[in-house]
Amino acid sequence: MPEDMNLPEGWTRNDRPPYLFRRFQFGGYGETRAFLDRLAALSEEMDYYPDISFGTTYANVTVHARNGAAIGTQDLAFARRASELAGAGSEG
């Protein structure tokens, strides 16, 4: 598998249906909200809007395959960038 197809750390992959999932943990609502704001900007930049659910100290992010058939490099790139946005304030 090419390097750009490696699953980003903390993400799980499902192939039927094809999606990536990660739960991000934060210390409080302010950190969660800041992450969600950064994620919204990333979504606009990359023209991709994942499924998100969140609570006071967490955000669940599901990245569905853009082509509907298989996880591709763009899906993995979005997941990788989302992880970078979470920074040191996230776990798991």
mmCIF file of N, CA, C and O in Angstrom:
data_model
loop_
_atom_site.group_PDB
_atom_site.id
_atom_site.type_symbol
_atom_site.label_atom_id
_atom_site.label_comp_id
_atom_site.label_asym_id
_atom_site.label_seq_id
_atom_site.Cartn_x
_atom_site.Cartn_y
_atom_site.Cartn_z
ATOM 1 N N MET A 1 0.843 -1.184 0.000
ATOM 2 C CA MET A 1 0.000 0.000 0.000
ATOM 3 C C MET A 1 0.887 1.247 0.000
ATOM 4 O O MET A 1 1.796 1.344 0.813
ATOM 5 N N PRO A 2 0.643 2.207 -0.878
ATOM 6 C CA PRO A 2 1.452 3.426 -0.902
ATOM 7 C C PRO A 2 1.373 4.168 0.426
ATOM 8 O O PRO A 2 0.386 4.076 1.142
ATOM 9 N N GLU A 3 2.416 4.950 0.743
ATOM 10 C CA GLU A 3 2.484 5.654 2.017
ATOM 11 C C GLU A 3 1.274 6.549 2.246
ATOM 12 O O GLU A 3 0.753 6.649 3.349
ATOM 13 N N ASP A 4 0.792 7.221 1.194
ATOM 14 C CA ASP A 4 -0.338 8.124 1.379
ATOM 15 C C ASP A 4 -1.651 7.389 1.636
ATOM 16 O O ASP A 4 -2.661 7.996 1.914
ATOM 17 N N MET A 5 -1.639 6.055 1.545
ATOM 18 C CA MET A 5 -2.824 5.258 1.837
ATOM 19 C C MET A 5 -2.789 4.686 3.257
ATOM 20 O O MET A 5 -3.685 3.966 3.648
ATOM 21 N N ASN A 6 -1.741 4.998 4.041
ATOM 22 C CA ASN A 6 -1.674 4.526 5.422
ATOM 23 C C ASN A 6 -2.760 5.191 6.244
ATOM 24 O O ASN A 6 -3.001 6.382 6.131
ATOM 25 N N LEU A 7 -3.374 4.418 7.111
ATOM 26 C CA LEU A 7 -4.420 4.927 7.981
ATOM 27 C C LEU A 7 -3.806 5.845 9.034
ATOM 28 O O LEU A 7 -2.860 5.465 9.719
ATOM 29 N N PRO A 8 -4.315 7.071 9.171
ATOM 30 C CA PRO A 8 -3.779 7.980 10.190
ATOM 31 C C PRO A 8 -3.984 7.400 11.587
ATOM 32 O O PRO A 8 -4.975 6.707 11.848
ATOM 33 N N GLU A 9 -3.068 7.718 12.482
ATOM 34 C CA GLU A 9 -3.118 7.197 13.844
ATOM 35 C C GLU A 9 -4.427 7.583 14.529
ATOM 36 O O GLU A 9 -4.895 8.718 14.418
ATOM 37 N N GLY A 10 -5.018 6.617 15.223
ATOM 38 C CA GLY A 10 -6.242 6.855 15.973
ATOM 39 C C GLY A 10 -7.522 6.620 15.189
ATOM 40 O O GLY A 10 -8.602 6.575 15.765
ATOM 41 N N TRP A 11 -7.418 6.463 13.894
ATOM 42 C CA TRP A 11 -8.594 6.254 13.049
ATOM 43 C C TRP A 11 -8.838 4.767 12.846
ATOM 44 O O TRP A 11 -7.908 3.982 12.792
ATOM 45 N N THR A 12 -10.100 4.393 12.719
ATOM 46 C CA THR A 12 -10.456 3.034 12.334
ATOM 47 C C THR A 12 -11.074 3.098 10.948
ATOM 48 O O THR A 12 -11.646 4.120 10.552
ATOM 49 N N ARG A 13 -10.939 1.999 10.227
ATOM 50 C CA ARG A 13 -11.419 1.941 8.851
ATOM 51 C C ARG A 13 -12.447 0.829 8.724
ATOM 52 O O ARG A 13 -12.280 -0.254 9.277
ATOM 53 N N ASN A 14 -13.495 1.120 7.986
ATOM 54 C CA ASN A 14 -14.495 0.131 7.651
ATOM 55 C C ASN A 14 -14.614 0.128 6.130
ATOM 56 O O ASN A 14 -14.593 1.192 5.519
ATOM 57 N N ASP A 15 -14.733 -1.045 5.547
ATOM 58 C CA ASP A 15 -14.820 -1.111 4.090
ATOM 59 C C ASP A 15 -16.229 -1.362 3.559
ATOM 60 O O ASP A 15 -16.469 -1.196 2.375
ATOM 61 N N ARG A 16 -17.151 -1.772 4.425
ATOM 62 C CA ARG A 16 -18.525 -2.032 3.989
ATOM 63 C C ARG A 16 -19.492 -1.485 5.009
ATOM 64 O O ARG A 16 -19.770 -2.169 5.995
ATOM 65 N N PRO A 17 -20.015 -0.328 4.846
ATOM 66 C CA PRO A 17 -19.708 0.685 3.834
ATOM 67 C C PRO A 17 -18.363 1.344 4.126
ATOM 68 O O PRO A 17 -17.899 1.315 5.276
ATOM 69 N N PRO A 18 -17.752 1.957 3.125
ATOM 70 C CA PRO A 18 -16.417 2.515 3.307
ATOM 71 C C PRO A 18 -16.421 3.852 4.059
ATOM 72 O O PRO A 18 -16.992 4.841 3.590
ATOM 73 N N TYR A 19 -15.794 3.841 5.241
ATOM 74 C CA TYR A 19 -15.649 5.071 6.004
ATOM 75 C C TYR A 19 -14.490 4.957 6.979
ATOM 76 O O TYR A 19 -14.018 3.855 7.290
ATOM 77 N N LEU A 20 -14.053 6.116 7.460
ATOM 78 C CA LEU A 20 -13.036 6.224 8.504
ATOM 79 C C LEU A 20 -13.713 6.860 9.709
ATOM 80 O O LEU A 20 -14.591 7.715 9.549
ATOM 81 N N PHE A 21 -13.300 6.457 10.908
ATOM 82 C CA PHE A 21 -13.909 6.998 12.117
ATOM 83 C C PHE A 21 -12.850 7.277 13.173
ATOM 84 O O PHE A 21 -11.902 6.510 13.329
ATOM 85 N N ARG A 22 -13.047 8.372 13.897
ATOM 86 C CA ARG A 22 -12.202 8.660 15.056
ATOM 87 C C ARG A 22 -12.991 9.469 16.076
ATOM 88 O O ARG A 22 -13.762 10.363 15.714
ATOM 89 N N ARG A 23 -12.756 9.142 17.331
ATOM 90 C CA ARG A 23 -13.301 9.929 18.439
ATOM 91 C C ARG A 23 -12.159 10.763 19.005
ATOM 92 O O ARG A 23 -11.124 10.224 19.389
ATOM 93 N N PHE A 24 -12.352 12.069 19.042
ATOM 94 C CA PHE A 24 -11.378 12.985 19.608
ATOM 95 C C PHE A 24 -11.849 13.377 21.001
ATOM 96 O O PHE A 24 -13.016 13.744 21.172
ATOM 97 N N GLN A 25 -10.974 13.305 21.985
ATOM 98 C CA GLN A 25 -11.289 13.668 23.365
ATOM 99 C C GLN A 25 -10.615 14.996 23.704
ATOM 100 O O GLN A 25 -9.468 15.228 23.296
ATOM 101 N N PHE A 26 -11.317 15.837 24.460
ATOM 102 C CA PHE A 26 -10.801 17.141 24.849
ATOM 103 C C PHE A 26 -11.027 17.369 26.337
ATOM 104 O O PHE A 26 -11.843 16.691 26.965
ATOM 105 N N GLY A 27 -10.341 18.362 26.880
ATOM 106 C CA GLY A 27 -10.415 18.654 28.299
ATOM 107 C C GLY A 27 -11.650 19.421 28.728
ATOM 108 O O GLY A 27 -11.975 19.469 29.908
ATOM 109 N N GLY A 28 -12.346 20.018 27.792
ATOM 110 C CA GLY A 28 -13.533 20.796 28.119
ATOM 111 C C GLY A 28 -14.201 21.311 26.866
ATOM 112 O O GLY A 28 -13.694 21.150 25.750
ATOM 113 N N TYR A 29 -15.346 21.960 27.069
ATOM 114 C CA TYR A 29 -16.123 22.425 25.931
ATOM 115 C C TYR A 29 -15.372 23.431 25.074
ATOM 116 O O TYR A 29 -15.478 23.403 23.841
ATOM 117 N N GLY A 30 -14.595 24.311 25.686
ATOM 118 C CA GLY A 30 -13.849 25.305 24.915
ATOM 119 C C GLY A 30 -12.902 24.663 23.919
ATOM 120 O O GLY A 30 -12.806 25.093 22.766
ATOM 121 N N GLU A 31 -12.207 23.617 24.341
ATOM 122 C CA GLU A 31 -11.288 22.902 23.439
ATOM 123 C C GLU A 31 -12.065 22.184 22.343
ATOM 124 O O GLU A 31 -11.654 22.181 21.174
ATOM 125 N N THR A 32 -13.189 21.577 22.724
ATOM 126 C CA THR A 32 -14.012 20.870 21.731
ATOM 127 C C THR A 32 -14.514 21.857 20.693
ATOM 128 O O THR A 32 -14.421 21.610 19.479
ATOM 129 N N ARG A 33 -15.029 22.991 21.142
ATOM 130 C CA ARG A 33 -15.573 24.002 20.238
ATOM 131 C C ARG A 33 -14.493 24.554 19.299
ATOM 132 O O ARG A 33 -14.724 24.743 18.099
ATOM 133 N N ALA A 34 -13.299 24.796 19.841
ATOM 134 C CA ALA A 34 -12.204 25.305 19.011
ATOM 135 C C ALA A 34 -11.852 24.294 17.919
ATOM 136 O O ALA A 34 -11.619 24.673 16.760
ATOM 137 N N PHE A 35 -11.825 23.009 18.264
ATOM 138 C CA PHE A 35 -11.552 21.970 17.272
ATOM 139 C C PHE A 35 -12.640 21.964 16.196
ATOM 140 O O PHE A 35 -12.349 21.904 14.998
ATOM 141 N N LEU A 36 -13.906 22.035 16.616
ATOM 142 C CA LEU A 36 -15.007 22.023 15.649
ATOM 143 C C LEU A 36 -14.939 23.225 14.710
ATOM 144 O O LEU A 36 -15.223 23.094 13.515
ATOM 145 N N ASP A 37 -14.547 24.373 15.228
ATOM 146 C CA ASP A 37 -14.385 25.557 14.372
ATOM 147 C C ASP A 37 -13.274 25.343 13.350
ATOM 148 O O ASP A 37 -13.421 25.691 12.169
ATOM 149 N N ARG A 38 -12.148 24.787 13.799
ATOM 150 C CA ARG A 38 -11.040 24.509 12.865
ATOM 151 C C ARG A 38 -11.449 23.452 11.840
ATOM 152 O O ARG A 38 -11.102 23.541 10.654
ATOM 153 N N LEU A 39 -12.218 22.454 12.287
ATOM 154 C CA LEU A 39 -12.684 21.402 11.387
ATOM 155 C C LEU A 39 -13.639 21.978 10.336
ATOM 156 O O LEU A 39 -13.597 21.575 9.166
ATOM 157 N N ALA A 40 -14.466 22.929 10.720
ATOM 158 C CA ALA A 40 -15.369 23.580 9.763
ATOM 159 C C ALA A 40 -14.575 24.313 8.686
ATOM 160 O O ALA A 40 -14.909 24.246 7.493
ATOM 161 N N ALA A 41 -13.507 24.999 9.082
ATOM 162 C CA ALA A 41 -12.664 25.696 8.109
ATOM 163 C C ALA A 41 -11.986 24.700 7.169
ATOM 164 O O ALA A 41 -11.902 24.933 5.954
ATOM 165 N N LEU A 42 -11.524 23.579 7.715
ATOM 166 C CA LEU A 42 -10.910 22.541 6.883
ATOM 167 C C LEU A 42 -11.930 21.984 5.891
ATOM 168 O O LEU A 42 -11.619 21.758 4.719
ATOM 169 N N SER A 43 -13.151 21.766 6.355
ATOM 170 C CA SER A 43 -14.203 21.248 5.477
ATOM 171 C C SER A 43 -14.442 22.180 4.300
ATOM 172 O O SER A 43 -14.565 21.732 3.157
ATOM 173 N N GLU A 44 -14.483 23.470 4.569
ATOM 174 C CA GLU A 44 -14.669 24.427 3.479
ATOM 175 C C GLU A 44 -13.477 24.435 2.537
ATOM 176 O O GLU A 44 -13.633 24.477 1.321
ATOM 177 N N GLU A 45 -12.275 24.367 3.106
ATOM 178 C CA GLU A 45 -11.058 24.357 2.285
ATOM 179 C C GLU A 45 -11.003 23.146 1.364
ATOM 180 O O GLU A 45 -10.660 23.261 0.190
ATOM 181 N N MET A 46 -11.343 21.968 1.900
ATOM 182 C CA MET A 46 -11.230 20.729 1.134
ATOM 183 C C MET A 46 -12.536 20.341 0.436
ATOM 184 O O MET A 46 -12.587 19.321 -0.252
ATOM 185 N N ASP A 47 -13.591 21.142 0.633
ATOM 186 C CA ASP A 47 -14.903 20.862 0.049
ATOM 187 C C ASP A 47 -15.376 19.451 0.396
ATOM 188 O O ASP A 47 -15.821 18.694 -0.454
ATOM 189 N N TYR A 48 -15.252 19.128 1.694
ATOM 190 C CA TYR A 48 -15.733 17.840 2.192
ATOM 191 C C TYR A 48 -16.292 18.043 3.588
ATOM 192 O O TYR A 48 -15.660 18.685 4.427
ATOM 193 N N TYR A 49 -17.469 17.500 3.839
ATOM 194 C CA TYR A 49 -18.149 17.702 5.110
ATOM 195 C C TYR A 49 -18.454 16.349 5.748
ATOM 196 O O TYR A 49 -19.393 15.666 5.333
ATOM 197 N N PRO A 50 -17.653 15.964 6.746
ATOM 198 C CA PRO A 50 -17.840 14.663 7.389
ATOM 199 C C PRO A 50 -19.072 14.678 8.293
ATOM 200 O O PRO A 50 -19.632 15.741 8.596
ATOM 201 N N ASP A 51 -19.476 13.502 8.739
ATOM 202 C CA ASP A 51 -20.510 13.398 9.762
ATOM 203 C C ASP A 51 -19.838 13.625 11.106
ATOM 204 O O ASP A 51 -18.792 13.034 11.387
ATOM 205 N N ILE A 52 -20.440 14.485 11.925
ATOM 206 C CA ILE A 52 -19.864 14.837 13.219
ATOM 207 C C ILE A 52 -20.947 14.746 14.283
ATOM 208 O O ILE A 52 -22.070 15.226 14.081
ATOM 209 N N SER A 53 -20.594 14.143 15.411
ATOM 210 C CA SER A 53 -21.419 14.241 16.607
ATOM 211 C C SER A 53 -20.477 14.644 17.723
ATOM 212 O O SER A 53 -19.289 14.312 17.695
ATOM 213 N N PHE A 54 -20.997 15.389 18.701
ATOM 214 C CA PHE A 54 -20.090 15.868 19.741
ATOM 215 C C PHE A 54 -20.832 16.098 21.046
ATOM 216 O O PHE A 54 -22.059 16.189 21.086
ATOM 217 N N GLY A 55 -20.045 16.153 22.093
ATOM 218 C CA GLY A 55 -20.532 16.468 23.422
ATOM 219 C C GLY A 55 -19.565 17.450 24.046
ATOM 220 O O GLY A 55 -18.694 18.004 23.374
ATOM 221 N N THR A 56 -19.664 17.637 25.334
ATOM 222 C CA THR A 56 -18.844 18.620 26.032
ATOM 223 C C THR A 56 -17.353 18.388 25.842
ATOM 224 O O THR A 56 -16.592 19.331 25.636
ATOM 225 N N THR A 57 -16.921 17.127 25.889
ATOM 226 C CA THR A 57 -15.484 16.826 25.857
ATOM 227 C C THR A 57 -15.063 15.886 24.737
ATOM 228 O O THR A 57 -13.998 15.289 24.797
ATOM 229 N N TYR A 58 -15.889 15.739 23.707
ATOM 230 C CA TYR A 58 -15.505 14.843 22.617
ATOM 231 C C TYR A 58 -16.146 15.270 21.297
ATOM 232 O O TYR A 58 -17.126 16.000 21.274
ATOM 233 N N ALA A 59 -15.561 14.779 20.218
ATOM 234 C CA ALA A 59 -16.152 14.912 18.886
ATOM 235 C C ALA A 59 -15.907 13.605 18.144
ATOM 236 O O ALA A 59 -14.781 13.111 18.096
ATOM 237 N N ASN A 60 -16.965 13.014 17.617
ATOM 238 C CA ASN A 60 -16.875 11.827 16.774
ATOM 239 C C ASN A 60 -16.921 12.287 15.325
ATOM 240 O O ASN A 60 -17.840 13.013 14.936
ATOM 241 N N VAL A 61 -15.939 11.869 14.542
ATOM 242 C CA VAL A 61 -15.852 12.296 13.149
ATOM 243 C C VAL A 61 -15.857 11.060 12.253
ATOM 244 O O VAL A 61 -15.039 10.154 12.435
ATOM 245 N N THR A 62 -16.780 11.026 11.306
ATOM 246 C CA THR A 62 -16.871 9.933 10.333
ATOM 247 C C THR A 62 -16.652 10.511 8.943
ATOM 248 O O THR A 62 -17.386 11.407 8.508
ATOM 249 N N VAL A 63 -15.640 9.995 8.272
ATOM 250 C CA VAL A 63 -15.296 10.411 6.908
ATOM 251 C C VAL A 63 -15.741 9.308 5.961
ATOM 252 O O VAL A 63 -15.164 8.222 5.949
ATOM 253 N N HIS A 64 -16.798 9.564 5.212
ATOM 254 C CA HIS A 64 -17.294 8.578 4.241
ATOM 255 C C HIS A 64 -16.494 8.690 2.947
ATOM 256 O O HIS A 64 -16.040 9.776 2.582
ATOM 257 N N ALA A 65 -16.320 7.574 2.268
ATOM 258 C CA ALA A 65 -15.596 7.566 0.992
ATOM 259 C C ALA A 65 -16.272 8.520 0.016
ATOM 260 O O ALA A 65 -17.479 8.438 -0.208
ATOM 261 N N ARG A 66 -15.495 9.432 -0.533
ATOM 262 C CA ARG A 66 -16.058 10.419 -1.477
ATOM 263 C C ARG A 66 -16.682 9.752 -2.692
ATOM 264 O O ARG A 66 -17.685 10.225 -3.213
ATOM 265 N N ASN A 67 -16.062 8.681 -3.153
ATOM 266 C CA ASN A 67 -16.596 8.023 -4.351
ATOM 267 C C ASN A 67 -17.653 6.980 -4.014
ATOM 268 O O ASN A 67 -18.221 6.376 -4.912
ATOM 269 N N GLY A 68 -17.902 6.748 -2.724
ATOM 270 C CA GLY A 68 -18.924 5.805 -2.300
ATOM 271 C C GLY A 68 -18.526 4.345 -2.393
ATOM 272 O O GLY A 68 -19.253 3.478 -1.929
ATOM 273 N N ALA A 69 -17.367 4.061 -2.978
ATOM 274 C CA ALA A 69 -16.970 2.672 -3.205
ATOM 275 C C ALA A 69 -15.793 2.218 -2.345
ATOM 276 O O ALA A 69 -15.747 1.074 -1.911
ATOM 277 N N ALA A 70 -14.822 3.110 -2.134
ATOM 278 C CA ALA A 70 -13.619 2.730 -1.392
ATOM 279 C C ALA A 70 -12.943 3.980 -0.838
ATOM 280 O O ALA A 70 -13.022 5.053 -1.434
ATOM 281 N N ILE A 71 -12.267 3.810 0.286
ATOM 282 C CA ILE A 71 -11.494 4.903 0.872
ATOM 283 C C ILE A 71 -10.359 5.254 -0.081
ATOM 284 O O ILE A 71 -9.653 4.373 -0.564
ATOM 285 N N GLY A 72 -10.203 6.539 -0.361
ATOM 286 C CA GLY A 72 -9.152 6.991 -1.277
ATOM 287 C C GLY A 72 -8.199 7.961 -0.611
ATOM 288 O O GLY A 72 -8.328 8.285 0.577
ATOM 289 N N THR A 73 -7.260 8.462 -1.376
ATOM 290 C CA THR A 73 -6.237 9.355 -0.833
ATOM 291 C C THR A 73 -6.832 10.655 -0.299
ATOM 292 O O THR A 73 -6.354 11.186 0.698
ATOM 293 N N GLN A 74 -7.883 11.184 -0.922
ATOM 294 C CA GLN A 74 -8.501 12.423 -0.433
ATOM 295 C C GLN A 74 -9.163 12.209 0.921
ATOM 296 O O GLN A 74 -9.110 13.078 1.789
ATOM 297 N N ASP A 75 -9.784 11.060 1.103
ATOM 298 C CA ASP A 75 -10.426 10.740 2.380
ATOM 299 C C ASP A 75 -9.376 10.639 3.484
ATOM 300 O O ASP A 75 -9.552 11.168 4.576
ATOM 301 N N LEU A 76 -8.280 9.967 3.179
ATOM 302 C CA LEU A 76 -7.196 9.826 4.148
ATOM 303 C C LEU A 76 -6.528 11.167 4.441
ATOM 304 O O LEU A 76 -6.173 11.454 5.588
ATOM 305 N N ALA A 77 -6.408 12.003 3.432
ATOM 306 C CA ALA A 77 -5.814 13.330 3.630
ATOM 307 C C ALA A 77 -6.684 14.167 4.569
ATOM 308 O O ALA A 77 -6.171 14.866 5.442
ATOM 309 N N PHE A 78 -7.999 14.089 4.404
ATOM 310 C CA PHE A 78 -8.888 14.826 5.289
ATOM 311 C C PHE A 78 -8.730 14.329 6.726
ATOM 312 O O PHE A 78 -8.614 15.128 7.663
ATOM 313 N N ALA A 79 -8.704 13.008 6.907
ATOM 314 C CA ALA A 79 -8.546 12.435 8.246
ATOM 315 C C ALA A 79 -7.221 12.872 8.868
ATOM 316 O O ALA A 79 -7.163 13.250 10.045
ATOM 317 N N ARG A 80 -6.173 12.829 8.090
ATOM 318 C CA ARG A 80 -4.842 13.234 8.577
ATOM 319 C C ARG A 80 -4.847 14.701 9.018
ATOM 320 O O ARG A 80 -4.346 15.058 10.079
ATOM 321 N N ARG A 81 -5.438 15.549 8.209
ATOM 322 C CA ARG A 81 -5.490 16.982 8.536
ATOM 323 C C ARG A 81 -6.367 17.233 9.758
ATOM 324 O O ARG A 81 -6.056 18.083 10.587
ATOM 325 N N ALA A 82 -7.462 16.495 9.891
ATOM 326 C CA ALA A 82 -8.323 16.635 11.068
ATOM 327 C C ALA A 82 -7.548 16.278 12.334
ATOM 328 O O ALA A 82 -7.651 16.965 13.346
ATOM 329 N N SER A 83 -6.748 15.232 12.264
ATOM 330 C CA SER A 83 -5.926 14.840 13.414
ATOM 331 C C SER A 83 -4.945 15.946 13.768
ATOM 332 O O SER A 83 -4.726 16.241 14.948
ATOM 333 N N GLU A 84 -4.347 16.563 12.774
ATOM 334 C CA GLU A 84 -3.405 17.656 13.019
ATOM 335 C C GLU A 84 -4.103 18.832 13.690
ATOM 336 O O GLU A 84 -3.532 19.486 14.563
ATOM 337 N N LEU A 85 -5.352 19.095 13.300
ATOM 338 C CA LEU A 85 -6.111 20.199 13.894
ATOM 339 C C LEU A 85 -6.386 19.975 15.377
ATOM 340 O O LEU A 85 -6.467 20.912 16.154
ATOM 341 N N ALA A 86 -6.561 18.709 15.734
ATOM 342 C CA ALA A 86 -6.864 18.391 17.127
ATOM 343 C C ALA A 86 -5.659 18.680 18.004
ATOM 344 O O ALA A 86 -5.803 19.054 19.159
ATOM 345 N N GLY A 87 -4.460 18.510 17.433
ATOM 346 C CA GLY A 87 -3.227 18.821 18.166
ATOM 347 C C GLY A 87 -3.080 18.060 19.461
ATOM 348 O O GLY A 87 -3.602 16.974 19.637
ATOM 349 N N ALA A 88 -2.398 18.656 20.375
ATOM 350 C CA ALA A 88 -2.087 18.022 21.645
ATOM 351 C C ALA A 88 -3.307 17.918 22.549
ATOM 352 O O ALA A 88 -3.270 17.198 23.539
ATOM 353 N N GLY A 89 -4.404 18.593 22.218
ATOM 354 C CA GLY A 89 -5.578 18.566 23.071
ATOM 355 C C GLY A 89 -6.484 17.378 22.880
ATOM 356 O O GLY A 89 -7.529 17.297 23.484
ATOM 357 N N SER A 90 -6.106 16.411 22.017
ATOM 358 C CA SER A 90 -6.980 15.268 21.790
ATOM 359 C C SER A 90 -6.301 13.961 22.134
ATOM 360 O O SER A 90 -5.086 13.867 22.189
ATOM 361 N N GLU A 91 -7.130 12.991 22.367
ATOM 362 C CA GLU A 91 -6.661 11.633 22.618
ATOM 363 C C GLU A 91 -7.561 10.694 21.834
ATOM 364 O O GLU A 91 -8.657 11.032 21.472
ATOM 365 N N GLY A 92 -7.081 9.450 21.692
ATOM 366 C CA GLY A 92 -7.891 8.378 21.179
ATOM 367 C C GLY A 92 -8.500 8.503 19.856
ATOM 368 O O GLY A 92 -8.469 9.207 19.009
#
